[in-house]
Coordinates of C-alpha atoms in Angstrom, one line a residue:
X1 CA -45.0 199.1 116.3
X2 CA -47.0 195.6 117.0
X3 CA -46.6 193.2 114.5
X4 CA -49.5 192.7 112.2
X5 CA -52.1 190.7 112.6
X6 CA -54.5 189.8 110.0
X7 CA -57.5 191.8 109.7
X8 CA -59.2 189.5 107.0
X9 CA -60.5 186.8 109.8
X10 CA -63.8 186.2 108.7
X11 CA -65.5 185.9 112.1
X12 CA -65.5 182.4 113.6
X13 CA -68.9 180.6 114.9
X14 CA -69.0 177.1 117.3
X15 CA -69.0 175.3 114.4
X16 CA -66.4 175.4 112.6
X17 CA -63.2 176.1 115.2
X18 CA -60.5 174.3 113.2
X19 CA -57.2 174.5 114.4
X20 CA -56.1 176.6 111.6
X21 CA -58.8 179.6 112.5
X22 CA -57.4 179.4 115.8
X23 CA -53.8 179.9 114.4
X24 CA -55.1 182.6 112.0
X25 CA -56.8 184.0 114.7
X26 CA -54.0 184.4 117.2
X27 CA -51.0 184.7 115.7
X28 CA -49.2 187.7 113.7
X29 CA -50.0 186.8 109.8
X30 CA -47.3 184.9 108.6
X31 CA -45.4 183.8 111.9
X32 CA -46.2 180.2 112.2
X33 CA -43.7 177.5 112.0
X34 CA -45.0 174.2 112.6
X35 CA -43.0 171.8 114.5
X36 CA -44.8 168.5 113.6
X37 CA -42.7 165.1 112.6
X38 CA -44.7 162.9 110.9
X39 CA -44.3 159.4 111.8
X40 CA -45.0 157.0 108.9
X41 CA -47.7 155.6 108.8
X42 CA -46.6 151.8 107.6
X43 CA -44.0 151.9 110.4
X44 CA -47.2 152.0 113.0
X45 CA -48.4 149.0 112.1
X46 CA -51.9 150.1 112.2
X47 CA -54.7 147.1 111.5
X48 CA -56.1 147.7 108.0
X49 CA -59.2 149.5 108.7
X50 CA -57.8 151.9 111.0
X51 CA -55.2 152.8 108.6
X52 CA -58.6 153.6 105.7
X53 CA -59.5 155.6 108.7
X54 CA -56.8 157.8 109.0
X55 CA -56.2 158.2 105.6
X56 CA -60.0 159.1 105.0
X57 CA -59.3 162.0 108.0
X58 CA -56.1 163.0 106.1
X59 CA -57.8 163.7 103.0
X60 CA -60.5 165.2 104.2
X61 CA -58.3 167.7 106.7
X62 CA -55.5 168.4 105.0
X63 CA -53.6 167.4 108.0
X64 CA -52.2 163.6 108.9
X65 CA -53.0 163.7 112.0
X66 CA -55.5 165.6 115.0
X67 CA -52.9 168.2 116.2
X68 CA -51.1 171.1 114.6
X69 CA -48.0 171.9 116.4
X70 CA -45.4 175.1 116.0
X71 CA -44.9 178.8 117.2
X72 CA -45.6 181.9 115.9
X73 CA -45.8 185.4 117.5
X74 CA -48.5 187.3 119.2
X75 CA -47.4 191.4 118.4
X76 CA -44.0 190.2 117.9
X77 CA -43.6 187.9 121.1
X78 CA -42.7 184.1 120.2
X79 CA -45.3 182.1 121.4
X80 CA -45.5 178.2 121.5
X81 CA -49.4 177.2 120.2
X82 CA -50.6 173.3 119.8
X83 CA -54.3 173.2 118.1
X84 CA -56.6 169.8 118.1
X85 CA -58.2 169.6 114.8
X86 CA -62.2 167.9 115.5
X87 CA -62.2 167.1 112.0
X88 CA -59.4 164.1 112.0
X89 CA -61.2 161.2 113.4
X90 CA -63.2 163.4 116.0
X91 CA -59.9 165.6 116.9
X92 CA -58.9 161.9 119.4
X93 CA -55.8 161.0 120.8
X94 CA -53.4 158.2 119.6
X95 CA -50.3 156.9 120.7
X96 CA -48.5 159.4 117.5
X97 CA -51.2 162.1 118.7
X98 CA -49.8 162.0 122.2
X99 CA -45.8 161.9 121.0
X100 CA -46.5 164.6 119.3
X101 CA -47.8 166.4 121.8
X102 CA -45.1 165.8 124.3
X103 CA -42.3 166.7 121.7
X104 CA -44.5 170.2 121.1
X105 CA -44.6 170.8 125.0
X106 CA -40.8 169.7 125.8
X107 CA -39.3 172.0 123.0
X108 CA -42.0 174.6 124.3
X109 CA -40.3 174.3 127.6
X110 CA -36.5 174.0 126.1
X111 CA -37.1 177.3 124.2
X112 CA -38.6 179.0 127.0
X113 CA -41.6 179.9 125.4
X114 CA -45.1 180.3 127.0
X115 CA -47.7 177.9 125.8
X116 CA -51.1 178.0 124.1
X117 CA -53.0 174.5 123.9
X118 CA -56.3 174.3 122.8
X119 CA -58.1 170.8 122.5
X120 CA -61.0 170.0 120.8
X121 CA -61.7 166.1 121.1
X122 CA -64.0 163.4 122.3
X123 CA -60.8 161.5 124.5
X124 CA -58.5 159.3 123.2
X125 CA -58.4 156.8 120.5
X126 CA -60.9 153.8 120.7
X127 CA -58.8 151.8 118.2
X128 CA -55.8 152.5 120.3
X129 CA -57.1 151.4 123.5
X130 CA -55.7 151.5 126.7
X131 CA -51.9 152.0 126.0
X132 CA -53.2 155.3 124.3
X133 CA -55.8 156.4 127.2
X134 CA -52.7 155.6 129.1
X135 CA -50.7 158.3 127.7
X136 CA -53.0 160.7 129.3
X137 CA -50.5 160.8 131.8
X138 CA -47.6 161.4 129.4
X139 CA -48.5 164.4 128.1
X140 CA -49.5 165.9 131.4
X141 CA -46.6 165.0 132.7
X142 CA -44.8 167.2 130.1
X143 CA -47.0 169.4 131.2
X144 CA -45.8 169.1 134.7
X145 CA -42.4 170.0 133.5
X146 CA -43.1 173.1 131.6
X147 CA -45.0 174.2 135.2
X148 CA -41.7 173.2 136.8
X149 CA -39.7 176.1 134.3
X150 CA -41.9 178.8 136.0
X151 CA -43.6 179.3 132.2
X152 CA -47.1 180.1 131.0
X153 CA -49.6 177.7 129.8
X154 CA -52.8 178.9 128.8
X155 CA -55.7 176.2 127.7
X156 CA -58.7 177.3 125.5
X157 CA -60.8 174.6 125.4
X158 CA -63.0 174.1 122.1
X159 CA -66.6 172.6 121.1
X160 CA -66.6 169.8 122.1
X161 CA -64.0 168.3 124.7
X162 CA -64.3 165.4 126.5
X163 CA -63.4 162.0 128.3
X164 CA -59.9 161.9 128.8
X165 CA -58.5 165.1 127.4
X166 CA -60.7 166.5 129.6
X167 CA -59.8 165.1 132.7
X168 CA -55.9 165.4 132.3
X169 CA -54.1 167.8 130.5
X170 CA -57.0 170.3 129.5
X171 CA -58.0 171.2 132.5
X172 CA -54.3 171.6 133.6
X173 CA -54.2 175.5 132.7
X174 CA -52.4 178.2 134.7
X175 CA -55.4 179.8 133.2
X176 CA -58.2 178.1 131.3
X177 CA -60.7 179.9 128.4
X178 CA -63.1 178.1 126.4
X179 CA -65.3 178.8 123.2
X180 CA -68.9 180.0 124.3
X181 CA -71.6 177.2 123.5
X182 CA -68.4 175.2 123.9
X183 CA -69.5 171.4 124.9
X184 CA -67.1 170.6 128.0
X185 CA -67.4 167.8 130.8
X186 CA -66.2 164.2 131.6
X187 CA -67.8 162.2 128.8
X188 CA -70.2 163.5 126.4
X189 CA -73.9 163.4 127.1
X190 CA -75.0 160.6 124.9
X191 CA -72.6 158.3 126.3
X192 CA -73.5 159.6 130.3
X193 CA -76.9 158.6 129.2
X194 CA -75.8 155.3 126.8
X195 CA -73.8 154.4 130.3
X196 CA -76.4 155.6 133.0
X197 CA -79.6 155.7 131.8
X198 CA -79.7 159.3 132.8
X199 CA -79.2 162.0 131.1
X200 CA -77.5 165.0 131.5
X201 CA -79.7 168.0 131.6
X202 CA -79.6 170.8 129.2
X203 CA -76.9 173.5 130.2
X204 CA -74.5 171.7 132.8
X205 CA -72.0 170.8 130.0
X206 CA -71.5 173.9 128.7
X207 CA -68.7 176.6 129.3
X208 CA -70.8 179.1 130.3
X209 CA -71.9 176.7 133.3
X210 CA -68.6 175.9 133.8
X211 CA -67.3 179.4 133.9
X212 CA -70.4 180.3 137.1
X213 CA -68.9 177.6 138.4
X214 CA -65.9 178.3 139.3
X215 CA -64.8 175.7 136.7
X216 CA -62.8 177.4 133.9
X217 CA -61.8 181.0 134.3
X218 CA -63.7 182.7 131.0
X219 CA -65.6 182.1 127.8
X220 CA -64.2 184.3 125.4
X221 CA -64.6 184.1 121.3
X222 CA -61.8 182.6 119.1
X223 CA -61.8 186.0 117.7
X224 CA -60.8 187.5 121.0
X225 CA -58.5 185.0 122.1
X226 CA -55.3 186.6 120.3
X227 CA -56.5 189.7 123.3
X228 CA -56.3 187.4 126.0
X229 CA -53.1 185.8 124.9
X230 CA -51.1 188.7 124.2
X231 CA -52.7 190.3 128.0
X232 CA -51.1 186.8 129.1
X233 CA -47.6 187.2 128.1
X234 CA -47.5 190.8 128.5
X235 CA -47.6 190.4 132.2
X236 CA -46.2 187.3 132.7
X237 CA -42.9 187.4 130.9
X238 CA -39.8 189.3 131.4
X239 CA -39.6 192.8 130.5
X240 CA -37.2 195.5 131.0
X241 CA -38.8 198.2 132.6
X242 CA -37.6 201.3 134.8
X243 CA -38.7 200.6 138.3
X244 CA -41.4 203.7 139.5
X245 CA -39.7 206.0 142.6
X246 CA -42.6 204.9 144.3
X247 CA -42.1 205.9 148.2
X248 CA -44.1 205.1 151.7
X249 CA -46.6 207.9 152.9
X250 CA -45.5 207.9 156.1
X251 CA -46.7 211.0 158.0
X252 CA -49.5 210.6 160.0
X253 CA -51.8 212.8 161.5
X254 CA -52.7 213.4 165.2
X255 CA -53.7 209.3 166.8
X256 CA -57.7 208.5 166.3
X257 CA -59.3 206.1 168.6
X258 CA -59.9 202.5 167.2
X259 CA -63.7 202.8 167.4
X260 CA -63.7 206.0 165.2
X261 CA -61.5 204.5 162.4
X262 CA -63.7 201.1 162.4
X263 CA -66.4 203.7 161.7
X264 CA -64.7 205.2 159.1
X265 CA -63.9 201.9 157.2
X266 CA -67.7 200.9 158.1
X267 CA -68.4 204.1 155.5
X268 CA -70.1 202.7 151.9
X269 CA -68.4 205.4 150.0
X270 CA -64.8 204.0 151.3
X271 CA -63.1 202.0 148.4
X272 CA -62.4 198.5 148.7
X273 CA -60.2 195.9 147.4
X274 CA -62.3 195.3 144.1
X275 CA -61.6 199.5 143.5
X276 CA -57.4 198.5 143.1
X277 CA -58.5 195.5 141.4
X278 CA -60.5 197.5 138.5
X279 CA -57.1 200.0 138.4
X280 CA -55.3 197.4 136.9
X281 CA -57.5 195.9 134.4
X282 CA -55.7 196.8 131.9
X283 CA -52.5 195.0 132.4
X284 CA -54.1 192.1 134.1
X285 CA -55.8 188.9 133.4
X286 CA -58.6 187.8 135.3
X287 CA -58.7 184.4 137.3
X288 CA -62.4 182.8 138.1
X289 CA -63.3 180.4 140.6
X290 CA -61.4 177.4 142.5
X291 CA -61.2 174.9 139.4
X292 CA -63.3 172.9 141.4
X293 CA -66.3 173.7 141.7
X294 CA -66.8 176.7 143.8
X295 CA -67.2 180.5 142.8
X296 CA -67.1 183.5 144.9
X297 CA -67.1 186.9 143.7
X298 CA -66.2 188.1 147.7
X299 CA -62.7 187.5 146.9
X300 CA -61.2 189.1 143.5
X301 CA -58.0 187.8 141.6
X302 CA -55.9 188.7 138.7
X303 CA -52.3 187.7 137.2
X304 CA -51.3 191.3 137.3
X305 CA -48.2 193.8 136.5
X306 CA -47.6 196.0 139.4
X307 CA -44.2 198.4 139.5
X308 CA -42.9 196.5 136.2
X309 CA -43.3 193.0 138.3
X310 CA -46.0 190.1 137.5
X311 CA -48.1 189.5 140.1
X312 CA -51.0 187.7 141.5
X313 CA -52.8 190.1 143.5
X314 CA -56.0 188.7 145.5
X315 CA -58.5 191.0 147.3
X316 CA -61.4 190.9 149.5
X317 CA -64.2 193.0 148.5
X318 CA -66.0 194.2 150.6
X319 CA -68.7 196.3 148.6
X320 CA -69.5 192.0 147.3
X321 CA -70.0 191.3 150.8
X322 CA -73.2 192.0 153.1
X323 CA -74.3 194.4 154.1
X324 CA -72.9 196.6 151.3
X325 CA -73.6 193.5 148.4
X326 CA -75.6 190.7 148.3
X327 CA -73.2 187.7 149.8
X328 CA -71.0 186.1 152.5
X329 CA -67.5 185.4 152.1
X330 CA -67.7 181.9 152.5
X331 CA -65.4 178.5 152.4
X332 CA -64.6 179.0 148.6
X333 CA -63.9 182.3 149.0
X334 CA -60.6 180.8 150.4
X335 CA -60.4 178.0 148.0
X336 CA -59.9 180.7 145.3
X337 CA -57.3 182.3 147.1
X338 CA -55.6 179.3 147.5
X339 CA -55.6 178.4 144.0
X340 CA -54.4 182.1 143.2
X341 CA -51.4 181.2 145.8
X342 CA -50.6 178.2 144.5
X343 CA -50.6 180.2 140.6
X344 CA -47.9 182.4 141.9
X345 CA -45.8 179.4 143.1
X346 CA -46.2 177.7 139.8
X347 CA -45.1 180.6 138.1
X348 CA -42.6 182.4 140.9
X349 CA -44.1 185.5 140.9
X350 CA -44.8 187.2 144.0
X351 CA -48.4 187.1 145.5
X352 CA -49.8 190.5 147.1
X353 CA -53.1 190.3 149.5
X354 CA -56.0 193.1 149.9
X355 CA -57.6 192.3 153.5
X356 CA -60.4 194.3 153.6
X357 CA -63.6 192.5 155.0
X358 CA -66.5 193.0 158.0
X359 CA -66.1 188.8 158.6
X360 CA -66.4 185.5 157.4
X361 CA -69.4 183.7 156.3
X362 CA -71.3 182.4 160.1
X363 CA -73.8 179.7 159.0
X364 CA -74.4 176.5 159.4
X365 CA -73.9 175.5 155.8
X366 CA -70.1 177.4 156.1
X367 CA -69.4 175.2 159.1
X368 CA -70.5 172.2 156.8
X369 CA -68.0 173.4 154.3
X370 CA -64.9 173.4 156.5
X371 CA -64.9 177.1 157.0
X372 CA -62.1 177.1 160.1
X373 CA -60.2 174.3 157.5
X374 CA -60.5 176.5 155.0
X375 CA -58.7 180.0 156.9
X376 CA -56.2 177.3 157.9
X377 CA -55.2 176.2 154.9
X378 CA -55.2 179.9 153.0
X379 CA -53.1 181.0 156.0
X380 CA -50.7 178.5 155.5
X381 CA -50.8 178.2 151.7
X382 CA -49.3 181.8 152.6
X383 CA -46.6 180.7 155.1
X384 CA -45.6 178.2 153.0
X385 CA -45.5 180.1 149.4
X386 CA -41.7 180.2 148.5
X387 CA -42.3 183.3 146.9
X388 CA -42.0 187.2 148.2
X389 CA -45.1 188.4 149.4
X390 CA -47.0 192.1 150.3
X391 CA -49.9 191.8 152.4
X392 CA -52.2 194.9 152.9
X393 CA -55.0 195.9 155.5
X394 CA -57.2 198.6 153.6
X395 CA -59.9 198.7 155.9
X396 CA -61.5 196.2 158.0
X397 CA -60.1 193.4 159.3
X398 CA -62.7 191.1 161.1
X399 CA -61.9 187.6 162.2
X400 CA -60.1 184.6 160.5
X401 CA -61.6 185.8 157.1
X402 CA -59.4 188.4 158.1
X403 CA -56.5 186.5 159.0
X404 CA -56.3 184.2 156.4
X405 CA -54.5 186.9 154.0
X406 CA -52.5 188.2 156.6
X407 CA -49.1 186.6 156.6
X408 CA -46.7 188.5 154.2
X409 CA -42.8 189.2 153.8
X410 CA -44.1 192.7 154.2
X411 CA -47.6 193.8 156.1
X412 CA -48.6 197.3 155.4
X413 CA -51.7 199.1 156.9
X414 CA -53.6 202.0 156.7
X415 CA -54.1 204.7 159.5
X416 CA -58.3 204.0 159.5
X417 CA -57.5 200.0 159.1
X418 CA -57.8 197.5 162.0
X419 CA -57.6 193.9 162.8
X420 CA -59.5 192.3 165.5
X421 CA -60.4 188.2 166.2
X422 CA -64.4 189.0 166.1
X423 CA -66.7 191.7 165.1
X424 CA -66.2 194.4 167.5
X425 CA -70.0 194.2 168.7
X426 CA -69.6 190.5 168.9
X427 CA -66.6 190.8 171.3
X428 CA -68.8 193.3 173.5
X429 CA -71.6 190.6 173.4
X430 CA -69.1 187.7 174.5
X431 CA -67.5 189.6 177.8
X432 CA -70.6 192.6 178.5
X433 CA -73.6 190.8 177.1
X434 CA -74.4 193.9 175.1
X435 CA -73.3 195.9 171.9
X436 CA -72.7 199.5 173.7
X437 CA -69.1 197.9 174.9
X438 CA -68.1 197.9 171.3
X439 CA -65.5 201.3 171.5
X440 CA -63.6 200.3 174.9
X441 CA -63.0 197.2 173.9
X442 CA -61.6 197.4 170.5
X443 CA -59.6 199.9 171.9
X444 CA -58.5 197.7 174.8
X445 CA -57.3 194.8 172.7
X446 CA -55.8 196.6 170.3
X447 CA -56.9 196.4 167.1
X448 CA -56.3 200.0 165.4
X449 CA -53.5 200.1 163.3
X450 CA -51.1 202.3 165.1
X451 CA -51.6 199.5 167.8
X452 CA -51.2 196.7 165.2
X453 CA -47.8 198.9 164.0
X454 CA -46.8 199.0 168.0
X455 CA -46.9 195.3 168.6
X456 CA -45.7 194.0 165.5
X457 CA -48.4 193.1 163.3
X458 CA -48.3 195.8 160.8
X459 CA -44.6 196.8 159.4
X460 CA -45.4 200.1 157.6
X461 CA -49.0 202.5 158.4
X462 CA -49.6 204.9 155.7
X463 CA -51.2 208.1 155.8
X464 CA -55.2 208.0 154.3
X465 CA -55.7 210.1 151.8
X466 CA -57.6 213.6 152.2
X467 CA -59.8 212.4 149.0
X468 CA -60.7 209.0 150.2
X469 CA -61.4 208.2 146.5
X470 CA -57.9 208.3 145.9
X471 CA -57.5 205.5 148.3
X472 CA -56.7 202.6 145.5
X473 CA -54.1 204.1 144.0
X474 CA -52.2 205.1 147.1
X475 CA -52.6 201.6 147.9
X476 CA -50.6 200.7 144.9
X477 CA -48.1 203.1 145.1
X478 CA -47.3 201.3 148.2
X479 CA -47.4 198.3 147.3
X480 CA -45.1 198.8 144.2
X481 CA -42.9 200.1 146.7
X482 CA -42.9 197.2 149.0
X483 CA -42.0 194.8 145.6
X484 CA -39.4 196.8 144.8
X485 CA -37.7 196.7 148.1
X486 CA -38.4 192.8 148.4
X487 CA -36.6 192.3 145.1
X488 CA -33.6 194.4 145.8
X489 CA -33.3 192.2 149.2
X490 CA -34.3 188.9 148.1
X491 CA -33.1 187.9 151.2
X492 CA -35.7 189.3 153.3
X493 CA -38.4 187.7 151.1
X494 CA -39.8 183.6 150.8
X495 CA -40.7 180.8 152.9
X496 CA -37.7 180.6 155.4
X497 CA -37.2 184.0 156.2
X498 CA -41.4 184.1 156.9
X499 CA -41.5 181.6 159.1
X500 CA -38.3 182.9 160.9
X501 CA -40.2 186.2 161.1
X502 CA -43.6 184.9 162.8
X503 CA -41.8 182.5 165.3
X504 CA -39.5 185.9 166.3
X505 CA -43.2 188.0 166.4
X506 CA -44.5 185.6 169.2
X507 CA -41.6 185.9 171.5
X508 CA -41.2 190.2 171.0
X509 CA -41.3 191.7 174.9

């Protein structure tokens, strides 16, 4: 039975977030322990009238300073949880603020518990000046070391944050949530425009931009956050659980030419990598965008719980891409696959790739974007991960777009997938200077995957399924089977052994 949680939250609006509704709001009734040491405040020395100020704030919170620090538990799992509170002196960041804060995250990290941060604040402390702003990199640098211990931290950023808890340790989230209407940038508007003379229009500063931006990876209610929390740790942390006897579908029927299995994974009704994505919504958390900037819903990712392991599992999707959907996967396509790599290094989980796409976006304003750097990078951000990896081809494989996902500890394909450096009527344009080439010559340079299992490409085929709609979950059947074997034989999985594997492929007979 799940602990209880209380059912008497009156719902929460954007204005009033305090740090205790977020505690209420998360946490099973009567779990929290707060952690907070206060310092003194005549052994800060503090000038006169900043001292009136902080005792004004204290009175009027409740609270002596602008974070609450402790644990509680989230249906019975400890969780560590530090809350901003807006109301103390605009929920900003002093020297004690920032102590604070670093003692919360260290014993977070001692106690091996994952961690919940949510700011609200407009920076750091004016009164405290530099030597506070300063701190900024303290505190992420805690941060850093609870990364370092392979553990969770979640950031759900509250109305408003700015300046520079903004720029360091709140946007330093494995994943990052945020409050809808929730006020969010660099500095606030009025000072941009105080600063500039120009100001910010309507709209940019908000989450919801932020989130179609590829910025932050969801706006979600306080009410709902306890949901996304407990989804969190329930995939992320260690869990006893009976491995499924998962095994490879290795009979296959009588060879098919390449040019009739590119036709079959040409098919609209054939699911893609966004149909095993939607099987494991339920334990899974979704990840949005680069963190940068760039969103592209060509590429899918979640933190995800596949045969009792976490995962990140990212796939291509090809019903998102033209001429089945409406776009290109283009350069930050890749960029979010990167940053979904570099997720499962931070948290040494294994990473698991879905190829399945008809090419990489070929335009001018792709090139412009670095789209060769870009498929060099995501390949070797996979090379380089020091964690086991499962690749998969489901369907097609077309070009560097292609590619990019490619390099695993274990490569599976199916008996209809294929691999090929350019579209096949592309390569029939480039030798014949025509299309109608298109059949010999994928068969030729073998891209079918009984050829791609032949020459070393592919590791394991597996058999297609009769009902072609029960495509995804053979896929995951055989990719829980692939984890499994990788973490009975850690040896076979990681970095070295990978790059052991791909020098050995280019010198097979």
């Amino acid at each position: 039975m799940s602990a209880t949680h209380d059912p008497s939250t009156a719902p929460i609006t954007p204005e009033k977030v305090s740090a205790r509704d977020i505690l209420r709001s998360v946490l099973d009734r009567g779990s929290f322990i707060q952690w907070d040491t206060p310092e003194p405040t005549a052994a800060r020395d503090l000038d006169p009238d900043y001292a009136d100020s902080l005792a004004r704030a204290s009175e009027k919170t409740g609270l002596d300073e602008s974070i609450v620090s402790g644990e509680g538990t989230v249906d019975g799992r400890r969780v560590a949880v530090i809350c901003s509170e807006f109301g103390f002196l605009g929920g900003s960041v002093g020297a004690e603020t920032a102590r604070r804060l670093i003692i919360a995250i260290e014993r977070a990290t001692d106690e091996g518990l994952p961690l919940l941060l949510s700011p609200t604040s407009g920076g750091t402390r004016m009164q405290e000046g530099t030597p506070a702003f300063a701190m900024m990199i303290s505190i992420s640098a805690a941060v850093t070391r609870h990364k370092d211990a392979r553990l969770p931290f979640l950031v759900y950023l509250r109305n408003p944050t700015t300046g520079g808890v903004m720029a360091s340790w709140g946007s330093a989230g494995h994943l990052t949530f945020a409050q809808p209407g929730a006020l969010l940038g660099f500095l606030g508007p009025r000072v941009v425009e105080m600063v500039t003379g120009v100001p910010i229009p309507d709209g940019v500063q908000t989450a919801e931009n932020l989130q179609a931006r590829g910025i932050i990876d969801g706006v979600i209610s306080p009410n709902a956050l306890r949901g996304a929390v407990r989804q969190t740790v329930d995939v992320l942390m260690p869990t006893v659980e009976p491995h499924p006897e998962t095994q490879y579908i290795k009979a296959l029927p009588d060879a098919r030419s390449a040019w009739s299995s590119i036709l079959r994974t040409r098919e609209p009704s054939r699911p893609s990598g966004g149909d095993i994505i939607a099987l494991l919504e339920k334990e899974s958390v979704p990840l949005s965008g680069t963190g940068d900037g760039h969103r592209d819903d060509t590429i899918k990712a979640r933190l995800a719980r596949i045969a009792g392991q976490p995962v990140v599992i990212i796939a291509q999707d090809r019903h998102a891409q033209l001429p089945l959907g409406e776009e290109l996967m283009g350069p930050g396509a890749l960029r979010f696959a990167q940053r979904a790599i570099r997720l499962a290094e931070s948290l040494s989980i294994p990473v698991v790739t879905v190829i399945d796409t008809p090419g990489a976006e070929l335009t001018v304003a792709a090139e412009e974007r670095a789209m060769a750097g870009e498929i060099a990078r995501t390949l070797t951000s996979l090379l380089d991960a020091d964690v086991p990896s499962v690749s998969l081809i489901l369907g097609q494989g077309c070009g560097g777009g292609a590619l990019a996902l490619l390099p695993a500890d274990k490569v599976l394909a199916f008996h209809d997938a294929w691999l090929s450096p350019l579209p096949p009527e592309g390569a029939s344009a480039i030798v014949y200077r025509d299309t109608e080439h298109a059949p010999e010559m994928m068969e030729d340079q073998g891209v079918a995957a009984e050829a791609l299992a032949a020459s070393g490409v592919v590791g394991v085929l597996l058999e297609e399924p009769d009902n072609v709609a029960e495509l995804p979950e053979r896929a995951l059947e055989a990719i829980a089977t692939a984890l499994i074997e990788l973490s009975e034989n850690p040896g076979t999985a990681g970095r070295e052994g990978r790059l052991d594997s791909y020098r050995a492929f280019a010198f097979l007979s």
